[in-house]
Coordinates of C-alpha atoms and ligand atoms in Angstrom, one line a residue:
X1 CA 17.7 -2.2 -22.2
X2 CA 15.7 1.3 -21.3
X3 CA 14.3 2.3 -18.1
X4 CA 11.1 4.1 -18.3
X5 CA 10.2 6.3 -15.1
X6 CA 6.5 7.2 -15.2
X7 CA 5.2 10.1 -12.8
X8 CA 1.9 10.8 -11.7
X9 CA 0.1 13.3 -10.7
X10 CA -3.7 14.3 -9.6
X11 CA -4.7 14.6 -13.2
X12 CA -4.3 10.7 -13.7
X13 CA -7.4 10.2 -11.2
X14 CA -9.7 12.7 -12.3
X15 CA -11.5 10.3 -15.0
X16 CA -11.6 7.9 -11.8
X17 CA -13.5 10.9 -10.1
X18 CA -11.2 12.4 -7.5
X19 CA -10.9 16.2 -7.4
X20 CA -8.1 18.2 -8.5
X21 CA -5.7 19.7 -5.9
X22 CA -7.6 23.2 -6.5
X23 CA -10.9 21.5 -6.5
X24 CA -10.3 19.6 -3.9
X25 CA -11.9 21.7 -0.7
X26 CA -14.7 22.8 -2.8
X27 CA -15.7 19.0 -3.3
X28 CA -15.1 19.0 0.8
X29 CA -17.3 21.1 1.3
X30 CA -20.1 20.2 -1.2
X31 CA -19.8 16.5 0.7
X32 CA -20.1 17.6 4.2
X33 CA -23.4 20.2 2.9
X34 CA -25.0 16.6 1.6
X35 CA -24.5 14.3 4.4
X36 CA -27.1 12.0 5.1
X37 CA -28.4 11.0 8.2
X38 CA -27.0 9.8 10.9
X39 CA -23.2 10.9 8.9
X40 CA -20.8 12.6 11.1
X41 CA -18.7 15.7 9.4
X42 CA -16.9 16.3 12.4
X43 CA -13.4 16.5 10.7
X44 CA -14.5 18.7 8.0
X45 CA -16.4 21.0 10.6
X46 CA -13.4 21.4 12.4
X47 CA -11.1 21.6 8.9
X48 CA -13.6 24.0 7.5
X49 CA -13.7 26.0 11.0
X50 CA -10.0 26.6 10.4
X51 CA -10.1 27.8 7.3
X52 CA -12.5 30.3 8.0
X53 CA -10.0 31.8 11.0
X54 CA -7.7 31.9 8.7
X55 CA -9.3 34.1 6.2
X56 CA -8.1 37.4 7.5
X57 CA -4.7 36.5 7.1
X58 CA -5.2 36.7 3.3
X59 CA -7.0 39.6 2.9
X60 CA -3.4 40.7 4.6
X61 CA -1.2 38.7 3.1
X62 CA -2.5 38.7 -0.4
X63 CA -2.5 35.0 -0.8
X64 CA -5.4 32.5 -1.6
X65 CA -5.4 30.0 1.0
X66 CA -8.8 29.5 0.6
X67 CA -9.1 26.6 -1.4
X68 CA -5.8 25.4 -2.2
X69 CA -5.4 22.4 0.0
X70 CA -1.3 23.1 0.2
X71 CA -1.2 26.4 1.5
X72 CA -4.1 25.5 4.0
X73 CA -2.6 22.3 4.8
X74 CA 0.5 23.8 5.6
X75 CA -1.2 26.8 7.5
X76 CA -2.4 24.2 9.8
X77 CA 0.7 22.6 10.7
X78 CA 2.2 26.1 11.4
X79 CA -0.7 27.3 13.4
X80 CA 0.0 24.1 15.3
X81 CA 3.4 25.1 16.1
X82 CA 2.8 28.5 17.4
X83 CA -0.4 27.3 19.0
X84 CA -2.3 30.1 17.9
X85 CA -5.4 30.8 15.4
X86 CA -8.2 33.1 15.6
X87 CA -10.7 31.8 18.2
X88 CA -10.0 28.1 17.8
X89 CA -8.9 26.2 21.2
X90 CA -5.5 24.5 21.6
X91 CA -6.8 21.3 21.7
X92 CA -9.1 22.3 17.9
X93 CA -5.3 23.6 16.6
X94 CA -3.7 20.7 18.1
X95 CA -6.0 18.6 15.9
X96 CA -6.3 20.1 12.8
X97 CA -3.6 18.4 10.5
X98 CA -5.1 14.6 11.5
X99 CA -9.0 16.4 10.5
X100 CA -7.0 17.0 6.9
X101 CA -5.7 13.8 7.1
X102 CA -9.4 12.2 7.1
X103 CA -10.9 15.3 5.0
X104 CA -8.8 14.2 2.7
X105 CA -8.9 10.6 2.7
X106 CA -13.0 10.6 3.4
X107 CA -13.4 12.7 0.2
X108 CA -11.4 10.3 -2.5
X109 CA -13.5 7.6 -0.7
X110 CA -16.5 9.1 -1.1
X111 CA -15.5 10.8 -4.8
X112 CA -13.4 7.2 -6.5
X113 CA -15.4 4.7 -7.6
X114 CA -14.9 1.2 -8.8
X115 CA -16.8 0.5 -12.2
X116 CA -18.7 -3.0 -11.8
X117 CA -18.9 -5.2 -15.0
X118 CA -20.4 -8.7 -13.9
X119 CA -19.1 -10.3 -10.8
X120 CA -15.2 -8.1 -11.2
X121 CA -14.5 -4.6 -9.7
X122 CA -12.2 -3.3 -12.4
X123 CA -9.7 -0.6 -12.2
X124 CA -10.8 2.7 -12.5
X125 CA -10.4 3.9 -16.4
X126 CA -7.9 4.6 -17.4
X127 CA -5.7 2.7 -15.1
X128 CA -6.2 -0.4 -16.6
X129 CA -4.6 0.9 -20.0
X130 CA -2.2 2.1 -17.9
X131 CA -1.5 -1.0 -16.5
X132 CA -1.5 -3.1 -19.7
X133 CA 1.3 -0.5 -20.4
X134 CA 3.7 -1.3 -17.6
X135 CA 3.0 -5.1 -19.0
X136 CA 3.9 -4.5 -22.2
X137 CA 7.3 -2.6 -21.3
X138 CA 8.6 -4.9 -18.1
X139 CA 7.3 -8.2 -19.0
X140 CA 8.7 -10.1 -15.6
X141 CA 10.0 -13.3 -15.6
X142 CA 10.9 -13.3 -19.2
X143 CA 14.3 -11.6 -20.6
X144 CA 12.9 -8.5 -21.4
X145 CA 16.0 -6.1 -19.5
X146 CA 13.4 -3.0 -20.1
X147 CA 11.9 -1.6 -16.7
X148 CA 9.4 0.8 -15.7
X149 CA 8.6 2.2 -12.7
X150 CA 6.3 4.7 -10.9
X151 CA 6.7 7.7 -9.0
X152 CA 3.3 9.5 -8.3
X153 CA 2.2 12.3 -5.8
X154 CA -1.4 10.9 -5.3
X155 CA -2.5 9.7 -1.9
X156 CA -5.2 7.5 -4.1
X157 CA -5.4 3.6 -4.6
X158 CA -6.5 3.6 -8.4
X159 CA -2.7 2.7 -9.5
X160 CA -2.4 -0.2 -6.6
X161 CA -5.6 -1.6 -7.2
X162 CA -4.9 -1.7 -10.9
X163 CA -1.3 -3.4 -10.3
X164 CA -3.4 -5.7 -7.7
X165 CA -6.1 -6.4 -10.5
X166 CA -3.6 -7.5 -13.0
X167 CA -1.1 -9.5 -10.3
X168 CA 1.6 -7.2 -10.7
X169 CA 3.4 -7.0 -7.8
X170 CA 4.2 -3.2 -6.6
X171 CA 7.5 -2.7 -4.2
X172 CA 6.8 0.4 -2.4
X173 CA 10.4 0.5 -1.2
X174 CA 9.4 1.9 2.2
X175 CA 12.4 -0.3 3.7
X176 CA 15.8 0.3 2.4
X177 CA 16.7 -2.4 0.2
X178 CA 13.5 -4.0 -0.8
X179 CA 13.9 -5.5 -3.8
X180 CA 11.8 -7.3 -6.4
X181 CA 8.4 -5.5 -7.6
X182 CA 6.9 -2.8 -10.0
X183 CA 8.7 0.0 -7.8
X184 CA 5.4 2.5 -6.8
X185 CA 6.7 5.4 -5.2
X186 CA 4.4 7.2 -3.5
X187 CA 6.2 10.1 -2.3
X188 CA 3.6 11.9 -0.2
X189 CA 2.0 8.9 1.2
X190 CA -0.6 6.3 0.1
X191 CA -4.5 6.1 1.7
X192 CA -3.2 2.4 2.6
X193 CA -0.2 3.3 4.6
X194 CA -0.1 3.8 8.4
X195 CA 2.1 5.1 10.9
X196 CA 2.5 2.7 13.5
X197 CA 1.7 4.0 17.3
X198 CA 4.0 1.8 19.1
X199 CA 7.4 1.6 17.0
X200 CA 7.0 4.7 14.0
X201 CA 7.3 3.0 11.3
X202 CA 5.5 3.4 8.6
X203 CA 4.0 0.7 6.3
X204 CA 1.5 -0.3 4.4
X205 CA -1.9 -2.3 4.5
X206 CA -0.9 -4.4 1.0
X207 CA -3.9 -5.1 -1.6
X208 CA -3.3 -8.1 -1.1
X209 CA -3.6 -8.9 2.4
X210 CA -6.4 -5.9 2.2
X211 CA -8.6 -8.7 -0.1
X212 CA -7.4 -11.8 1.7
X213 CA -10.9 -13.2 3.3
X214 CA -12.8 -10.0 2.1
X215 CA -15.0 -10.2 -1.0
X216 CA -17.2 -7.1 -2.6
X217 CA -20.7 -7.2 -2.2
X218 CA -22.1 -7.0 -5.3
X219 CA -25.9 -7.0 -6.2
X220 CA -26.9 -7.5 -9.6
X221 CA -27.5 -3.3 -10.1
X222 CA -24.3 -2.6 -8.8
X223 CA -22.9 -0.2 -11.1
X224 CA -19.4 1.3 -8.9
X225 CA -18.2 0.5 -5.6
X226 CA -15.8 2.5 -3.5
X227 CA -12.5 1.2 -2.6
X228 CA -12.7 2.1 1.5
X229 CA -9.3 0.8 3.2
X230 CA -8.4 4.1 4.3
X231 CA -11.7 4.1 6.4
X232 CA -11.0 1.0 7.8
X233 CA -7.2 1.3 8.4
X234 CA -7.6 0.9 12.4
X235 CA -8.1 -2.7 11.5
X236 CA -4.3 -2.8 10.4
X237 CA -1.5 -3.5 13.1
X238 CA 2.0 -3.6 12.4
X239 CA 2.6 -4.4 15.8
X240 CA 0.3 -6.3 17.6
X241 CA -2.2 -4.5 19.6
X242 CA -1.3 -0.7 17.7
X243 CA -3.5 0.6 15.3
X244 CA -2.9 3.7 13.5
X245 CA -6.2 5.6 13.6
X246 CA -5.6 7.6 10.1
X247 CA -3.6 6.5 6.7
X248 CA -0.4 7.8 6.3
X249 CA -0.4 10.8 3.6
X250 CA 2.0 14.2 4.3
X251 CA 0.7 17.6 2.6
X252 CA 1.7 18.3 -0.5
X253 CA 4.5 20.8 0.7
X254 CA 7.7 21.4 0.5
X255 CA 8.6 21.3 3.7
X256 CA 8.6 17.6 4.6
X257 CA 11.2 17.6 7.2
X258 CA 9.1 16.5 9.9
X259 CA 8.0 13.0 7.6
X260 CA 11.9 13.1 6.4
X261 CA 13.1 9.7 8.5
X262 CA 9.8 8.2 7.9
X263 CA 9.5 8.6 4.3
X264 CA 13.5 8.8 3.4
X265 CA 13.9 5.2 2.0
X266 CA 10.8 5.9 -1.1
X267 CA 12.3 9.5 -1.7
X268 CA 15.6 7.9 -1.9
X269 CA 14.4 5.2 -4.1
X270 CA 13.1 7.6 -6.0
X271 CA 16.1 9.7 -6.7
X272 CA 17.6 6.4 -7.9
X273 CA 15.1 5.8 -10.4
X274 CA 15.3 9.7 -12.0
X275 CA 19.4 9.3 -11.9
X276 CA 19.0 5.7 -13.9
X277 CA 16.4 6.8 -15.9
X278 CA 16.5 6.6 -19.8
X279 CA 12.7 7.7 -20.2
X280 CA 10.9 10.0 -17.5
X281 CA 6.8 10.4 -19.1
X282 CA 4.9 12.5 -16.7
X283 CA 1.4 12.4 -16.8
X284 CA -1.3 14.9 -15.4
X285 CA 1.7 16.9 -13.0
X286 CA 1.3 20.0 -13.4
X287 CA 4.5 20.7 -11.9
X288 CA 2.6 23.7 -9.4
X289 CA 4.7 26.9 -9.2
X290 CA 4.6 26.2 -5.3
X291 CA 5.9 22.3 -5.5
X292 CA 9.7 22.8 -4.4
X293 CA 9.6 19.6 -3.4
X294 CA 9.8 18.0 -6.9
X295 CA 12.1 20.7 -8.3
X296 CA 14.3 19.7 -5.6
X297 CA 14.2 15.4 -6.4
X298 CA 14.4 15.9 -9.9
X299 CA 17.7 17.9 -9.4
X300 CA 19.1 15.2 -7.4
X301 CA 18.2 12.8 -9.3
X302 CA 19.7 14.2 -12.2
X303 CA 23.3 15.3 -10.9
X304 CA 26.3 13.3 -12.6
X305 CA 26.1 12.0 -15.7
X306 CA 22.9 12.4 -18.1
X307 CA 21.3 8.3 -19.1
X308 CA 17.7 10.7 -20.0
X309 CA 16.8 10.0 -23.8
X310 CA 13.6 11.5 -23.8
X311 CA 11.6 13.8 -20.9
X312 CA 7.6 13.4 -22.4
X313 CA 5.3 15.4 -20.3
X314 CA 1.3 15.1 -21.5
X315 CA -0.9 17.4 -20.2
X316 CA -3.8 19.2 -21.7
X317 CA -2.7 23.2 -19.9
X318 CA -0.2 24.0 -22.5
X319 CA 1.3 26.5 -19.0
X320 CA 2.8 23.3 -18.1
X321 CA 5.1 23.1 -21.0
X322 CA 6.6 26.1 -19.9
X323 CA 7.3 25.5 -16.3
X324 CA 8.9 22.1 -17.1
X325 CA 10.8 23.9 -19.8
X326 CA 12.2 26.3 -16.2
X327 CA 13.0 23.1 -14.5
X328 CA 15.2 21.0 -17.7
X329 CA 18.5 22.3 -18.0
X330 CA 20.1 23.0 -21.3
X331 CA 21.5 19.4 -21.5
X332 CA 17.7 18.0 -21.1
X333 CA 15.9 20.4 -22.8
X334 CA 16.6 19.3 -26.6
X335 CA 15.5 16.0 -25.3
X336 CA 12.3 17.3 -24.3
X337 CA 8.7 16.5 -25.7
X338 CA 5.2 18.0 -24.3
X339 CA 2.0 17.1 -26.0
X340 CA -1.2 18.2 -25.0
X341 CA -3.5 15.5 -24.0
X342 CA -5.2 14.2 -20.6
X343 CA -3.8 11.1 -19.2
X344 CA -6.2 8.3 -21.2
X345 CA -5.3 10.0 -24.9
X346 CA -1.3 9.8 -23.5
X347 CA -1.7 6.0 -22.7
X348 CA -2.3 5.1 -26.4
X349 CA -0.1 7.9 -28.1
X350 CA 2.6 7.2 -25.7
X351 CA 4.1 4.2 -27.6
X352 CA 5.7 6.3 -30.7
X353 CA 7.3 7.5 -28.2
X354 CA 9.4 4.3 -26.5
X355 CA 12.6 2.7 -28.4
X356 CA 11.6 0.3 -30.5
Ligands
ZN401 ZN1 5.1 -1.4 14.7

């Protein structure tokens, strides 16, 4: 039996078309500069707004907030917590972090799109390879004993809508002790997950019920069609009568504490999976110099006794080698294999690289 651990990061969803973490506010911006009539930008005003306040406390601090979506995202929740931030009022402050929260979610609406073949809306390439990958590996309901399972840090829906497309059934382990599943961790969120307002918990607007009693509407010149849940997540209750009015996604910081109970049965279940793992394949993480947060998991995951045959990370910036390299200690590291290729040349090399 092996058990493959797949990880994901933005790279895997730039062929579908979302931005790159770095990218990712210039694409903001370029969207709110061609709205269309009658579109309101109002969140991206207000993000945008903040951002430019913040700009003198580079130029002092020497560090580039402006368009790396971490350090701004993070800025924001500070400012919120000392209330203060050039000449924005408490109530702009007090909302910037839930602005983010639809910047970000209107902008890989607005950038992912759903390729159209006949009457099916297929995954995004290349997450159908990917997909017919997790089939060949964990066939269920036969005796295959292999697994696989998937830990990613995107807040996108191009790996659930693939699993969903192919009836695989994902297990996003947000309650202790789900069982039963392709386990997809998402570990900062998921555009299809909400908070609930009346009892906190967080959980997510499944695929399935998502496209139970909704169909596409497709014309015959449909070419793509945007996968909009995230937009329409006020139409989810948990409870009844308490809509969350944005998804559930945290910033891609280290400092989680504040999503800690909310999030600590997926980051848990995630540990699990690195500790048991025989095979961890990374695709398009870059592993960023700033991401304690990962540095962190992976050392938990990996305390006690070493199962890891193989660490394979694909990515086509050979600096990645080098910072995984920092991260594998000495028992891991002669076990280690980088290979420079994007995520859709991985899919098909990959398999030289599985037991046979
Ligand atoms: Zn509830």
């Amino acid at each position: 039996m092996s058990r493959t651990v797949f990880i994901l990061g933005a790279g895997t969803s730039k062929l579908a078309g979302a931005p790159l973490m770095h990218e990712f506010l210039d694409v903001a911006d370029d969207l709110m500069h061609a709205k269309g009539p009658g579109e309101t930008y109002d969140d991206f005003e207000l993000v945008f707004k903040g951002i430019n306040a913040l700009r003198p406390a580079y130029a002092n601090a020497n560090v580039d907030l402006s368009n790396n979506i971490e350090s701004v995202f993070a800025a924001f929740e500070m400012a919120r917590l000392i209330r203060q931030l050039g000449n924005l009022t408490d109530q702009e402050i007090d909302g910037l972090p839930k602005a983010m929260r639809r910047v970000i979610e209107q902008t890989l609406e607005k950038t992912i799109q759903l390729p159209v073949s006949g009457e099916q809306v297929l995954p995004p390439r290349p997450y159908q390879d990917f997909a017919d990958l997790l089939k060949n590996i964990s066939k269920p309901g036969d005796r295959n004993p292999n697994t696989a399972s998937v830990l990613t840090f995107n807040y996108d829906l191009c790996i659930d809508y693939a699993l969903h497309f192919n009836s695989i059934r994902s297990n996003y382990c947000l309650e202790s002790g789900a069982t039963g599943g392709l386990k997809l961790l998402k570990l900062h969120g998921s555009l299809n997950w909400a908070q609930c307002p009346k009892c906190s918990k967080v959980t997510a607007w499944r695929m399935d019920q998502f496209f139970s009693g909704r169909n596409w509407t497709l014309w015959p010149e449909t070419k793509q069609v945007p996968l909009n849940i995230a937009s329409q997540i006020k139409q989810y209750n948990h409870c009844a009568g308490a809509s969350a009015e944005e998804p559930f996604v945290v910033p891609p910081t280290w400092n989680k504490t504040e999503y800690h109970h909310v999030l600590q049965p997926v980051w848990q279940a995630a540990i699990n999976e690195l500790r048991e793992a025989e095979y961890i394949i990374v695709f398009g993480y870059s592993l960023p110099p700033t991401d304690q947060f990962f540095r962190f998991l992976y050392a938990l995951g990996t305390v006690g006794e070493v199962r890891l045959k193989r660490f394979c990370v694909f990515d086509p910036n050979t600096e990645v080698e080098n910072r995984f390299k920092e991260l594998l200690g000495p028992v891991v590291k002669d076990r280690f294999v980088f290979r420079r290729m994007g995520f859709q040349n991985a899919i098909s090399e990959f398999n030289q690289f599985l037991p046979k």
